[in-house]
Coordinates of C-alpha atoms in Angstrom, one line a residue:
Chain A
X1055 CA -27.5 63.2 -60.0
X1056 CA -30.3 61.9 -62.2
X1057 CA -34.1 64.2 -62.8
X1058 CA -37.7 63.3 -63.2
X1059 CA -39.5 66.2 -64.8
X1060 CA -43.1 66.2 -65.9
X1061 CA -43.0 66.9 -69.9
X1062 CA -46.9 68.8 -69.6
X1063 CA -47.5 68.3 -73.6
X1064 CA -47.5 65.2 -73.2
X1065 CA -48.4 64.3 -69.9
X1066 CA -45.8 62.3 -68.8
X1067 CA -43.2 61.8 -67.0
X1068 CA -39.3 62.0 -69.3
X1069 CA -35.9 61.2 -66.7
X1070 CA -33.0 63.7 -67.3
X1071 CA -29.3 62.1 -66.6
X1072 CA -27.0 63.4 -68.4
X1073 CA -24.2 61.3 -66.2
X1074 CA -25.1 58.4 -68.1
X1075 CA -23.6 59.9 -71.6
X1076 CA -20.4 59.7 -70.5
X1077 CA -21.3 55.7 -69.5
X1078 CA -18.5 53.8 -71.8
X1079 CA -20.3 51.8 -75.3
X1080 CA -18.2 48.3 -75.1
X1081 CA -16.1 47.3 -77.9
X1082 CA -16.1 43.7 -78.8
X1083 CA -12.2 43.6 -77.8
X1084 CA -12.8 44.9 -74.7
X1085 CA -13.1 41.5 -71.7
X1086 CA -17.2 41.0 -71.0
X1087 CA -18.0 43.3 -67.5
X1088 CA -20.6 40.3 -67.2
X1089 CA -18.5 36.9 -67.4
X1090 CA -17.4 35.6 -64.7
X1091 CA -14.5 36.1 -62.2
X1092 CA -15.0 40.0 -63.2
X1093 CA -15.9 42.9 -60.3
X1094 CA -19.4 42.0 -59.0
X1095 CA -19.1 38.5 -61.1
X1096 CA -16.8 36.2 -58.5
X1097 CA -17.8 32.6 -57.3
X1098 CA -20.1 30.1 -57.7
X1099 CA -23.4 31.9 -59.9
X1100 CA -26.1 30.2 -62.1
X1101 CA -28.3 33.8 -62.7
X1102 CA -27.0 37.1 -61.0
X1103 CA -28.5 40.1 -59.6
X1104 CA -26.1 43.1 -60.3
X1105 CA -26.8 47.1 -59.9
X1106 CA -26.7 49.2 -62.9
X1107 CA -24.1 50.8 -63.1
X1108 CA -24.5 53.9 -65.3
X1109 CA -27.6 53.3 -62.9
X1110 CA -31.0 55.9 -65.0
X1111 CA -32.3 56.0 -61.2
X1112 CA -31.1 55.7 -57.9
X1113 CA -32.3 55.3 -54.3
X1114 CA -29.9 58.0 -52.8
X1115 CA -31.8 60.0 -54.8
X1116 CA -34.2 60.2 -52.0
X1117 CA -38.0 59.4 -52.3
X1118 CA -39.8 62.7 -53.1
X1119 CA -43.9 61.8 -54.0
X1120 CA -44.5 62.7 -57.6
X1121 CA -47.5 64.9 -57.3
X1122 CA -47.8 65.9 -60.8
X1123 CA -50.8 68.4 -60.0
X1124 CA -47.9 69.8 -58.0
X1125 CA -44.3 68.6 -58.5
X1126 CA -42.4 69.2 -61.9
X1127 CA -39.2 68.4 -61.6
X1128 CA -37.6 65.8 -58.6
X1129 CA -34.9 63.4 -57.9
X1130 CA -33.9 60.5 -59.5
X1131 CA -35.1 57.5 -57.1
X1132 CA -35.7 54.3 -58.7
X1133 CA -33.4 51.2 -58.8
X1134 CA -31.4 50.1 -61.6
X1135 CA -30.4 46.3 -61.8
X1136 CA -28.9 43.8 -64.4
X1137 CA -29.6 40.0 -64.2
X1138 CA -27.5 38.9 -66.1
X1139 CA -29.0 35.4 -67.7
X1140 CA -25.6 32.6 -68.1
X1141 CA -22.4 32.3 -67.0
X1142 CA -21.7 31.8 -70.5
X1143 CA -20.7 34.4 -72.9
X1144 CA -22.7 33.0 -75.4
X1145 CA -25.3 31.0 -74.0
X1146 CA -28.5 33.3 -75.0
X1147 CA -32.0 31.9 -73.7
X1148 CA -32.4 29.5 -76.9
X1149 CA -30.1 27.6 -76.2
X1150 CA -30.2 27.1 -72.2
X1151 CA -31.5 24.0 -70.4
X1152 CA -35.3 24.0 -69.3
X1153 CA -34.0 23.6 -66.3
X1154 CA -31.9 27.0 -67.1
X1155 CA -34.3 28.6 -67.8
X1156 CA -35.9 27.9 -64.7
X1157 CA -33.0 29.7 -63.0
X1158 CA -33.8 32.8 -65.3
X1159 CA -37.3 33.1 -64.6
X1160 CA -37.0 32.5 -61.0
X1161 CA -34.1 35.0 -60.7
X1162 CA -36.9 37.7 -62.2
X1163 CA -39.7 36.6 -59.6
X1164 CA -36.8 37.3 -56.9
X1165 CA -36.1 41.0 -58.1
X1166 CA -39.6 41.4 -58.8
X1167 CA -40.7 40.4 -54.6
X1168 CA -37.9 42.7 -53.5
X1169 CA -37.9 45.5 -55.7
X1170 CA -42.1 45.3 -55.5
X1171 CA -42.5 47.0 -52.1
X1172 CA -39.6 49.5 -51.6
X1173 CA -40.7 52.7 -50.8
X1174 CA -42.0 54.9 -53.3
X1175 CA -41.5 52.5 -56.1
X1176 CA -45.6 52.9 -57.3
X1177 CA -43.9 49.5 -61.2
X1178 CA -41.1 47.1 -61.3
X1179 CA -40.4 47.1 -65.5
X1180 CA -38.3 44.3 -66.5
X1181 CA -36.8 44.7 -69.9
X1182 CA -34.0 42.5 -72.3
X1183 CA -32.6 43.9 -74.4
X1184 CA -31.1 42.3 -77.3
X1185 CA -28.4 42.4 -80.7
X1186 CA -26.5 45.2 -81.7
X1187 CA -29.0 47.1 -84.4
X1188 CA -30.9 48.0 -81.4
X1189 CA -27.9 49.2 -79.2
X1190 CA -27.3 47.2 -77.2
X1191 CA -23.1 47.2 -76.2
X1192 CA -23.0 44.2 -74.1
X1193 CA -23.5 41.0 -75.8
X1194 CA -23.4 38.6 -72.5
X1195 CA -27.1 37.7 -72.2
X1196 CA -28.1 40.1 -69.6
X1197 CA -32.5 41.7 -68.5
X1198 CA -32.9 45.3 -67.0
X1199 CA -34.9 46.2 -64.5
X1200 CA -36.3 49.2 -63.4
X1201 CA -38.1 49.6 -60.6
X1202 CA -40.3 53.8 -60.9
X1203 CA -41.8 56.2 -58.8
X1204 CA -44.0 56.2 -61.2
X1205 CA -46.3 54.6 -63.6
X1206 CA -44.6 54.8 -67.1
X1207 CA -47.5 55.9 -69.8
X1208 CA -47.5 52.9 -71.8
X1209 CA -48.6 50.8 -68.9
X1210 CA -51.0 53.8 -67.8
X1211 CA -52.3 53.7 -71.5
X1212 CA -53.1 49.8 -70.9
X1213 CA -54.5 50.3 -67.1
X1214 CA -57.3 52.4 -68.8
X1215 CA -57.9 50.3 -72.0
X1216 CA -58.2 47.4 -69.8
X1217 CA -60.3 49.7 -66.9
X1218 CA -62.9 49.8 -68.7
X1219 CA -64.3 47.1 -70.3
X1220 CA -63.6 46.0 -66.6
X1221 CA -65.8 48.1 -65.0
X1222 CA -68.3 48.7 -68.1
X1223 CA -69.1 44.8 -68.9
X1224 CA -67.4 43.5 -66.4
X1225 CA -64.5 41.1 -68.5
X1226 CA -60.4 41.4 -68.9
X1227 CA -58.8 42.9 -71.8
X1228 CA -56.1 40.3 -72.6
X1229 CA -59.3 37.2 -71.8
X1230 CA -61.6 38.9 -74.3
X1231 CA -58.7 39.4 -77.3
X1232 CA -57.0 35.6 -76.1
X1233 CA -60.1 34.1 -76.6
X1234 CA -60.4 35.0 -79.6
X1235 CA -57.0 34.3 -81.1
X1236 CA -57.7 30.5 -79.9
X1237 CA -61.0 30.8 -81.9
X1238 CA -59.5 32.2 -85.8
X1239 CA -55.9 30.1 -84.6
X1240 CA -54.3 32.6 -87.4
X1241 CA -51.9 34.7 -85.5
X1242 CA -51.5 31.6 -82.6
X1243 CA -47.5 30.6 -82.3
X1244 CA -47.5 28.4 -79.7
X1245 CA -48.8 27.6 -77.2
X1246 CA -48.3 25.5 -74.2
X1247 CA -50.5 24.4 -70.8
X1248 CA -51.1 28.2 -69.4
X1249 CA -49.5 30.5 -71.7
X1250 CA -49.9 31.2 -75.7
X1251 CA -47.8 33.5 -77.5
X1252 CA -49.4 35.6 -80.4
X1253 CA -48.6 38.1 -83.2
X1254 CA -51.9 40.8 -81.9
X1255 CA -54.3 41.4 -84.8
X1256 CA -53.6 45.0 -84.3
X1257 CA -49.5 44.8 -84.0
X1258 CA -47.4 48.1 -84.6
X1259 CA -44.7 46.4 -85.3
X1260 CA -44.3 43.5 -88.6
X1261 CA -42.6 40.8 -85.8
X1262 CA -44.1 42.0 -82.1
X1263 CA -44.9 39.5 -80.2
X1264 CA -47.5 38.5 -77.6
X1265 CA -46.9 35.6 -74.5
X1266 CA -50.5 35.8 -72.3
X1267 CA -50.9 33.3 -69.5
X1268 CA -53.4 31.7 -69.6
X1269 CA -54.8 32.8 -66.9
X1270 CA -56.5 35.9 -65.3
X1271 CA -53.9 37.3 -63.0
X1272 CA -51.5 40.7 -62.6
X1273 CA -48.1 39.6 -61.3
X1274 CA -44.5 36.9 -62.0
X1275 CA -45.9 36.5 -58.4
X1276 CA -49.1 35.2 -58.7
X1277 CA -47.6 32.2 -61.5
X1278 CA -45.0 30.8 -58.9
X1279 CA -46.4 27.1 -60.0
X1280 CA -46.6 28.1 -63.8
X1281 CA -43.0 30.2 -64.0
X1282 CA -41.3 26.6 -65.9
X1283 CA -44.1 27.0 -69.0
X1284 CA -43.6 30.9 -69.2
X1285 CA -39.9 30.8 -69.5
X1286 CA -41.3 27.7 -72.0
X1287 CA -43.3 29.8 -74.3
X1288 CA -40.4 32.5 -73.6
X1289 CA -37.9 30.3 -75.1
X1290 CA -40.0 29.2 -77.9
X1291 CA -40.1 32.5 -79.0
X1292 CA -36.6 33.7 -79.0
X1293 CA -35.9 30.6 -80.6
X1294 CA -38.1 31.3 -83.2
X1295 CA -36.4 34.9 -83.9
X1296 CA -33.0 33.6 -84.0
X1297 CA -34.3 31.4 -87.6
X1298 CA -36.1 34.1 -88.7
X1299 CA -33.5 36.9 -88.5
X1300 CA -29.9 37.3 -89.9
X1301 CA -28.8 38.9 -85.9
X1302 CA -31.0 37.8 -83.2
X1303 CA -32.1 41.4 -81.6
X1304 CA -35.2 42.1 -79.9
X1305 CA -36.5 44.3 -76.5
X1306 CA -39.0 42.0 -74.4
X1307 CA -41.2 43.4 -72.3
X1308 CA -42.8 41.8 -68.8
X1309 CA -46.2 43.9 -68.8
X1310 CA -46.9 43.4 -65.0
X1311 CA -49.7 45.3 -62.8
X1312 CA -48.5 47.9 -61.2
X1313 CA -46.9 48.5 -57.6
X1314 CA -48.7 48.6 -54.4
X1315 CA -52.3 49.2 -56.8
X1316 CA -55.4 47.3 -56.6
X1317 CA -56.6 46.1 -60.1
X1318 CA -58.5 43.2 -60.8
X1319 CA -58.5 43.8 -64.4
X1320 CA -54.9 43.6 -64.7
X1321 CA -53.7 40.6 -66.7
X1322 CA -49.6 39.8 -66.7
X1323 CA -48.8 39.1 -70.5
X1324 CA -44.7 39.2 -72.3
X1325 CA -44.2 41.5 -74.9
X1326 CA -41.4 41.0 -77.7
X1327 CA -40.5 44.2 -80.7
X1328 CA -37.9 42.8 -82.9
X1329 CA -36.5 45.7 -85.0
X1330 CA -36.5 44.0 -88.0
X1331 CA -38.7 44.0 -91.9
X1332 CA -37.0 40.8 -92.3
X1333 CA -34.8 38.5 -92.5
X1334 CA -32.3 41.4 -93.2
X1335 CA -33.9 45.0 -93.3
X1336 CA -34.9 47.3 -90.3
X1337 CA -38.0 48.6 -89.6
X1338 CA -37.2 52.3 -89.0
X1339 CA -39.7 54.2 -86.9
X1340 CA -40.0 58.2 -88.0
X1341 CA -42.3 60.9 -89.6
X1342 CA -45.3 59.2 -88.7
X1343 CA -44.9 57.1 -85.9
X1344 CA -42.3 58.8 -83.7
X1345 CA -44.1 62.2 -85.1
X1346 CA -48.1 61.1 -84.4
X1347 CA -48.1 57.9 -82.5
X1348 CA -49.3 55.9 -85.6
X1349 CA -47.6 52.8 -86.5
X1350 CA -47.6 52.0 -90.4
X1351 CA -47.4 48.0 -90.6
X1352 CA -45.8 46.9 -93.5
X1353 CA -46.6 43.4 -93.2
X1354 CA -49.8 41.2 -92.3
X1355 CA -50.2 39.5 -88.7
X1356 CA -51.1 36.8 -89.9
X1357 CA -48.4 36.2 -92.5
X1358 CA -45.9 37.3 -90.2
X1359 CA -47.3 34.7 -87.0
X1360 CA -47.8 31.8 -89.8
X1361 CA -43.4 32.6 -90.7
X1362 CA -42.6 32.3 -86.8
X1363 CA -44.7 29.3 -86.8
X1364 CA -43.5 27.3 -88.9
X1365 CA -40.0 28.2 -87.9
X1366 CA -39.8 25.2 -86.0
Chain B
X789 CA -54.8 47.0 -100.1
X790 CA -54.2 48.4 -96.8
X791 CA -55.6 48.1 -93.7
X792 CA -56.8 50.2 -90.7
X793 CA -56.9 48.0 -87.4
X794 CA -57.9 49.0 -84.3
X795 CA -54.7 47.9 -81.2
X796 CA -57.6 47.0 -78.5
X797 CA -54.2 46.8 -75.4
X798 CA -53.2 50.7 -76.7
X799 CA -57.2 52.0 -77.9
X800 CA -55.1 52.9 -81.4
X801 CA -55.6 52.5 -85.3
X802 CA -52.8 51.1 -86.2
X803 CA -52.2 51.2 -90.9
X804 CA -51.3 47.3 -91.4
X805 CA -50.2 47.4 -95.3
X806 CA -48.3 44.5 -96.2
X807 CA -48.3 45.6 -100.1
X808 CA -45.8 48.4 -99.3
X809 CA -43.2 46.0 -97.9
X810 CA -42.0 45.2 -101.6
X811 CA -41.9 49.5 -102.3
X812 CA -38.3 49.1 -103.6
X813 CA -35.7 51.1 -101.6
X814 CA -33.7 53.8 -103.0
X815 CA -30.1 53.3 -104.2
X816 CA -27.1 56.1 -104.1
X817 CA -26.8 54.3 -107.3
X818 CA -30.2 54.8 -108.8
X819 CA -31.1 58.0 -110.8
X820 CA -33.6 59.9 -108.2
X821 CA -37.4 60.0 -108.9
X822 CA -37.9 63.5 -107.5
X823 CA -34.9 65.4 -110.3
X824 CA -36.9 67.6 -112.5
X825 CA -37.9 65.9 -115.3
X826 CA -38.2 62.6 -114.0
X827 CA -42.0 60.4 -114.4
X828 CA -43.6 63.2 -113.0
X829 CA -41.1 66.2 -111.8
X830 CA -41.9 67.6 -115.5
X831 CA -42.0 70.9 -116.2
X832 CA -40.9 74.4 -114.6
X833 CA -41.8 74.0 -110.8
X834 CA -39.5 75.4 -107.8
X835 CA -41.7 73.2 -105.6
X836 CA -44.2 70.1 -106.5
X837 CA -46.6 68.2 -105.2
X838 CA -46.5 64.4 -105.9
X839 CA -48.7 61.4 -104.9
X840 CA -46.9 58.9 -102.9
X841 CA -46.1 55.9 -105.1
X842 CA -46.2 53.4 -102.8
X843 CA -49.3 55.1 -100.1
X844 CA -50.1 53.6 -96.7
X845 CA -53.4 54.8 -96.9
X846 CA -55.4 55.8 -100.5
X847 CA -58.7 57.4 -101.3
X848 CA -59.0 54.8 -103.8
X849 CA -60.5 52.6 -100.9
X850 CA -63.6 54.7 -99.9
X851 CA -64.1 56.3 -96.8
X852 CA -65.7 54.6 -94.0
X853 CA -66.7 55.7 -90.5
X854 CA -63.9 54.6 -88.0
X855 CA -66.1 54.6 -84.5
X856 CA -63.6 52.4 -82.5
X857 CA -66.9 51.3 -80.5
X858 CA -67.5 48.9 -82.8
X859 CA -65.5 48.7 -86.2
X860 CA -62.4 46.1 -85.6
X861 CA -61.0 47.1 -89.1
X862 CA -61.5 49.7 -92.2
X863 CA -60.1 49.7 -95.9
X864 CA -57.7 52.4 -95.8
X865 CA -58.5 55.4 -96.5
X866 CA -56.9 58.3 -96.4
X867 CA -53.7 60.7 -98.6
X868 CA -50.6 60.2 -98.7
X869 CA -48.0 63.2 -101.3
X870 CA -45.0 64.0 -101.4
X871 CA -43.3 67.7 -101.6
X872 CA -40.4 67.7 -102.9
X873 CA -38.9 70.8 -101.8
X874 CA -36.6 72.7 -104.6
X875 CA -35.6 70.6 -108.6
X876 CA -32.1 70.6 -107.0
X877 CA -31.2 67.2 -105.6
X878 CA -28.5 68.9 -103.3
X879 CA -30.3 72.0 -101.6
X880 CA -32.0 71.3 -98.4
X881 CA -33.4 73.8 -96.0
X882 CA -30.7 75.5 -94.5
X883 CA -29.0 76.6 -98.3
X884 CA -31.7 77.4 -99.7
X885 CA -33.0 81.6 -99.9
X886 CA -35.5 83.5 -98.0
X887 CA -37.2 83.2 -101.2
X888 CA -36.9 79.8 -101.6
X889 CA -37.9 79.0 -97.9
X890 CA -40.7 81.0 -98.5
X891 CA -42.5 78.9 -101.2
X892 CA -41.8 75.9 -99.7
X893 CA -43.8 77.1 -96.5
X894 CA -47.1 78.0 -99.1
X895 CA -47.4 75.0 -100.3
X896 CA -47.4 72.8 -97.3
X897 CA -50.2 75.6 -97.0
X898 CA -52.1 75.0 -100.6
X899 CA -51.9 71.0 -99.2
X900 CA -52.7 71.6 -96.1
X901 CA -55.8 73.5 -97.3
X902 CA -56.4 71.3 -99.9
X903 CA -57.2 68.0 -97.8
X904 CA -57.8 69.7 -95.1
X905 CA -61.7 70.2 -96.6
X906 CA -61.6 66.3 -97.7
X907 CA -64.5 64.3 -96.8
X908 CA -63.5 61.4 -94.0
X909 CA -60.0 63.4 -93.0
X910 CA -60.2 64.0 -89.3
X911 CA -56.0 65.0 -89.5
X912 CA -53.1 66.6 -92.2
X913 CA -50.4 64.8 -91.2
X914 CA -47.7 67.5 -92.6
X915 CA -43.8 65.8 -91.8
X916 CA -40.6 65.3 -93.1
X917 CA -38.3 62.8 -92.5
X918 CA -34.1 63.3 -93.7
X919 CA -31.4 60.9 -92.7
X920 CA -30.1 57.6 -93.7
X921 CA -29.8 56.6 -90.5
X922 CA -33.5 56.6 -89.9
X923 CA -34.0 54.9 -92.5
X924 CA -35.1 57.7 -95.3
X925 CA -33.5 56.8 -98.8
X926 CA -34.0 59.1 -100.9
X927 CA -31.8 61.9 -100.3
X928 CA -33.4 64.4 -102.6
X929 CA -35.1 66.9 -100.0
X930 CA -38.6 65.7 -99.7
X931 CA -41.7 66.0 -97.2
X932 CA -44.9 64.5 -96.8
X933 CA -48.3 64.9 -95.7
X934 CA -50.6 61.7 -94.6
X935 CA -54.5 63.0 -94.3
X936 CA -55.5 60.1 -91.7
X937 CA -59.3 59.4 -90.9
X938 CA -58.6 59.5 -87.6
X939 CA -57.0 61.8 -85.2
X940 CA -53.4 60.0 -84.1
X941 CA -52.5 59.0 -80.8
X942 CA -49.8 61.5 -79.6
X943 CA -52.3 64.7 -81.1
X944 CA -54.6 62.9 -79.1
X945 CA -52.9 63.2 -75.8
X946 CA -51.6 66.2 -76.6
X947 CA -55.8 67.4 -77.2
X948 CA -56.5 65.7 -73.6
X949 CA -53.8 67.8 -71.8
X950 CA -54.1 71.7 -73.6
X951 CA -57.7 70.8 -73.2
X952 CA -57.7 69.8 -69.5
X953 CA -55.4 72.9 -69.1
X954 CA -58.0 75.4 -71.2
X955 CA -61.4 74.2 -69.3
X956 CA -60.1 74.9 -65.4
X957 CA -58.2 77.1 -65.7
X958 CA -59.0 78.7 -69.0
X959 CA -55.0 79.4 -70.4
X960 CA -53.8 77.7 -73.2
X961 CA -51.1 75.1 -72.8
X962 CA -48.2 76.6 -75.0
X963 CA -49.3 80.0 -74.3
X964 CA -48.1 79.0 -70.5
X965 CA -44.9 76.8 -71.7
X966 CA -44.0 79.5 -74.4
X967 CA -44.1 82.5 -71.8
X968 CA -42.3 80.1 -68.9
X969 CA -39.5 79.2 -71.6
X970 CA -39.0 83.5 -73.1
X971 CA -38.7 83.8 -68.7
X972 CA -35.6 81.6 -67.6
X973 CA -34.7 82.3 -71.6
X974 CA -32.7 78.3 -70.5
X975 CA -33.5 76.5 -73.3
X976 CA -34.5 79.6 -76.2
X977 CA -32.4 79.4 -79.0
X978 CA -34.0 81.5 -81.7
X979 CA -36.7 83.6 -82.1
X980 CA -38.1 85.9 -84.5
X981 CA -41.0 88.3 -84.9
X982 CA -43.2 85.7 -84.5
X983 CA -42.0 82.5 -84.0
X984 CA -39.2 81.3 -81.2
X985 CA -37.6 77.9 -81.2
X986 CA -36.6 75.7 -78.1
X987 CA -35.0 72.8 -75.9
X988 CA -38.9 72.0 -74.0
X989 CA -37.7 71.5 -70.6
X990 CA -39.5 67.9 -70.6
X991 CA -37.5 67.0 -73.9
X992 CA -38.1 63.3 -74.3
X993 CA -35.0 63.1 -77.3
X994 CA -31.8 65.4 -76.5
X995 CA -31.5 67.2 -79.8
X996 CA -35.4 67.6 -79.8
X997 CA -36.2 71.3 -80.5
X998 CA -40.1 73.3 -80.8
X999 CA -41.3 76.1 -82.2
X1000 CA -43.7 77.5 -80.8
X1001 CA -46.0 80.3 -82.3
X1002 CA -46.1 83.7 -80.4
X1003 CA -49.8 84.2 -81.0
X1004 CA -52.2 81.1 -80.2
X1005 CA -53.5 80.1 -83.6
X1006 CA -53.9 76.5 -84.2
X1007 CA -52.8 75.3 -87.8
X1008 CA -51.3 76.7 -90.9
X1009 CA -54.2 78.6 -92.4
X1010 CA -54.3 80.6 -89.8
X1011 CA -51.0 82.5 -90.1
X1012 CA -50.7 83.0 -93.9
X1013 CA -49.3 86.5 -92.6
X1014 CA -46.5 84.9 -90.8
X1015 CA -45.2 81.7 -92.9
X1016 CA -41.7 83.2 -94.0
X1017 CA -41.2 83.6 -90.8
X1018 CA -41.9 80.4 -89.7
X1019 CA -39.4 79.0 -92.2
X1020 CA -37.0 81.1 -91.2
X1021 CA -37.0 80.0 -87.6
X1022 CA -37.4 75.9 -89.4
X1023 CA -34.4 76.8 -91.6
X1024 CA -33.0 78.5 -87.9
X1025 CA -33.8 75.1 -87.0
X1026 CA -31.9 73.0 -89.8
X1027 CA -28.6 74.7 -89.9
X1028 CA -27.9 74.5 -86.4
X1029 CA -28.4 70.8 -86.6
X1030 CA -25.9 70.4 -90.0
X1031 CA -23.4 72.4 -88.0
X1032 CA -24.3 70.5 -84.5
X1033 CA -24.5 66.6 -86.1
X1034 CA -21.9 65.5 -88.3
X1035 CA -25.0 63.7 -90.5
X1036 CA -27.8 65.9 -90.6
X1037 CA -31.1 63.8 -89.7
X1038 CA -34.3 64.9 -88.0
X1039 CA -38.0 64.2 -87.8
X1040 CA -39.9 67.3 -88.2
X1041 CA -43.4 67.2 -87.6
X1042 CA -46.1 70.3 -88.3
X1043 CA -48.5 70.1 -84.8
X1044 CA -52.2 71.1 -86.8
X1045 CA -55.1 71.6 -85.0
X1046 CA -57.6 67.9 -86.4
X1047 CA -59.9 68.4 -89.0
X1048 CA -63.8 69.7 -88.9
X1049 CA -63.3 70.0 -84.8
X1050 CA -63.9 72.7 -82.1
X1051 CA -60.1 72.8 -80.7
X1052 CA -59.9 76.6 -79.2
X1053 CA -57.6 75.3 -77.0
X1054 CA -55.0 74.0 -80.0
X1055 CA -52.1 75.7 -80.6
X1056 CA -50.0 75.2 -83.9
X1057 CA -46.4 74.0 -82.9
X1058 CA -43.2 72.3 -85.3
X1059 CA -41.5 69.3 -83.5
X1060 CA -38.1 68.4 -84.3
X1061 CA -36.7 65.1 -83.2
X1062 CA -33.4 64.7 -84.1
X1063 CA -31.6 61.0 -83.7
X1064 CA -28.3 61.8 -82.6
X1065 CA -27.1 61.7 -78.5
X1066 CA -24.4 64.1 -79.7
X1067 CA -22.7 64.4 -82.7
X1068 CA -21.9 61.0 -83.9
X1069 CA -23.5 58.4 -81.3
X1070 CA -27.1 57.6 -82.3
X1071 CA -29.8 57.4 -79.7
X1072 CA -31.4 54.1 -79.8
X1073 CA -34.8 53.4 -78.6
X1074 CA -35.3 50.2 -76.8
X1075 CA -36.9 48.5 -73.6
X1076 CA -37.6 51.2 -71.3
X1077 CA -38.3 53.8 -74.7
X1078 CA -40.7 51.0 -76.7
X1079 CA -41.9 48.9 -73.8
X1080 CA -42.6 51.8 -71.3
X1081 CA -42.7 54.9 -73.5
X1082 CA -40.7 56.1 -70.0
X1083 CA -37.6 58.3 -72.2
X1084 CA -34.1 58.5 -70.6
X1085 CA -32.8 61.6 -71.7
X1086 CA -28.9 61.7 -70.8
X1087 CA -28.0 65.3 -71.2
X1088 CA -29.3 68.3 -69.9
X1089 CA -32.1 70.1 -71.6
X1090 CA -30.3 73.3 -71.3
X1091 CA -27.0 71.8 -71.7
X1092 CA -28.1 70.7 -75.6
X1093 CA -30.2 74.4 -76.1
X1094 CA -27.1 75.8 -75.4
X1095 CA -25.3 73.4 -77.8
X1096 CA -27.1 74.6 -80.6
X1097 CA -28.2 78.5 -79.7
X1098 CA -23.6 78.7 -80.1
X1099 CA -24.1 76.7 -83.7
X1100 CA -24.6 79.3 -85.5

């Protein structure tokens, strides 16, 4: 059973899960567990959600309220799911039709809705890890969902930044950033009716890309009618990456609002963090990044936006 | 010239330095730039501090006060130095005599003092990146020093955690943590007269090790008389790592107090972040870590402390 422990030095929760260390690392030679016909993937489906077989968190741990002032450790309560994005082992997002992409986004929304209202869930984190170079062991297109009993620290940080501007100037931070980016256009990569993708002004990573909805909205549940356009913006980003890198690799994270909290200042967005400095060389995170959380981005966000804009 | 840019979403400064992308990556075949007799390393020395040839920050940029409420970008002012720890290309800390280690610590102190009082310096970050697996291109033992015109976010985070306990309960956070660890001893690895090394209760990484001074003190400048013992604690940690990993690799960071600020609550310490899950397998940081800053540590800190304690 995993634990949730308080790291007092940083004021954050850490998931301590020794049993996961024994999870198998998928070999290229082994049969893929997500291909149709394997245990749990039988039958007819286009997109499929599975329980994570080696979950960091589990509902069986039982919900335990995490009050950081008094709780130092708690059972590892939560949900870990895998969304298999395609029946086809090699059909990554960039090879999918508009209709297939729409199915993927519908499933993201369905799982979000299901977990968002569960007891004790304070944040539904939806993300995709892709590429051997970031340690992914299964190539079959898949995303993950962690329903957490706490709000993760990066989200807390964005919340405090957004809440302050909302309180002091009655403005949404993402709406402001987006308006500025659309004025200068130096870092904009792609636009459709409802979404804009760009390299942010203060990008920590060379190929960091954000996708912002034009309208102020806080979660997938508010975007049912525009999900198709979100899928197109995601497919566009992933396609550009596949042209710019020798091996496509990235982490994609949906930054949604916390569950069961009033956060009118929150503006949903998607963030991509590819591990590359250029076509073939990795950007390593070492002393300055891990020790101080100060990022040295050895590229100009404007140059990288141009490179991605031209990768069509 | 590099820039310092504000990342508004996270409320932090990012160093944007496109020119560094062209720095050469040291080949095993090329001559080592830190071995004696190369440009800048001539003459008689045991430990040598050099200017970083590809600095992320430079004093020539000119000091520009960073007021986050009004400044969005500024010239990349600061200092980047390299401390060459040994004349011998293969003489890592674990092979050094007590006297040699003392020379290294004296140099850390000398450089800290020199930069700590410079105009516009708000934090002197001293760290060592080691090992090909975290992207280090030069094997010759060396550390780095970044004198920053802002307090880095990880330090700010620890400051706010420590300051709160100091204010509310008149206690030092590290003194409290250390007293608890010495009571249970489950996670203690090594002790000498003035320092204790341990795996923290809420360790984010399997082999995260902290070294805490027993006495409340805020920087190397307060520890002149105990530097020898600090050196022994560092050498001990590095030696244990070399026995536990096939390839010794880590980031070591000195967490000192900010420059020119009154921070009575601050307790100096050293933190190590090795990239390994076990002897040969890397711990990758992906969606949950980079996207949410929530760490899943797939080991028990008590087990890892035992493993390091027994690695003698």
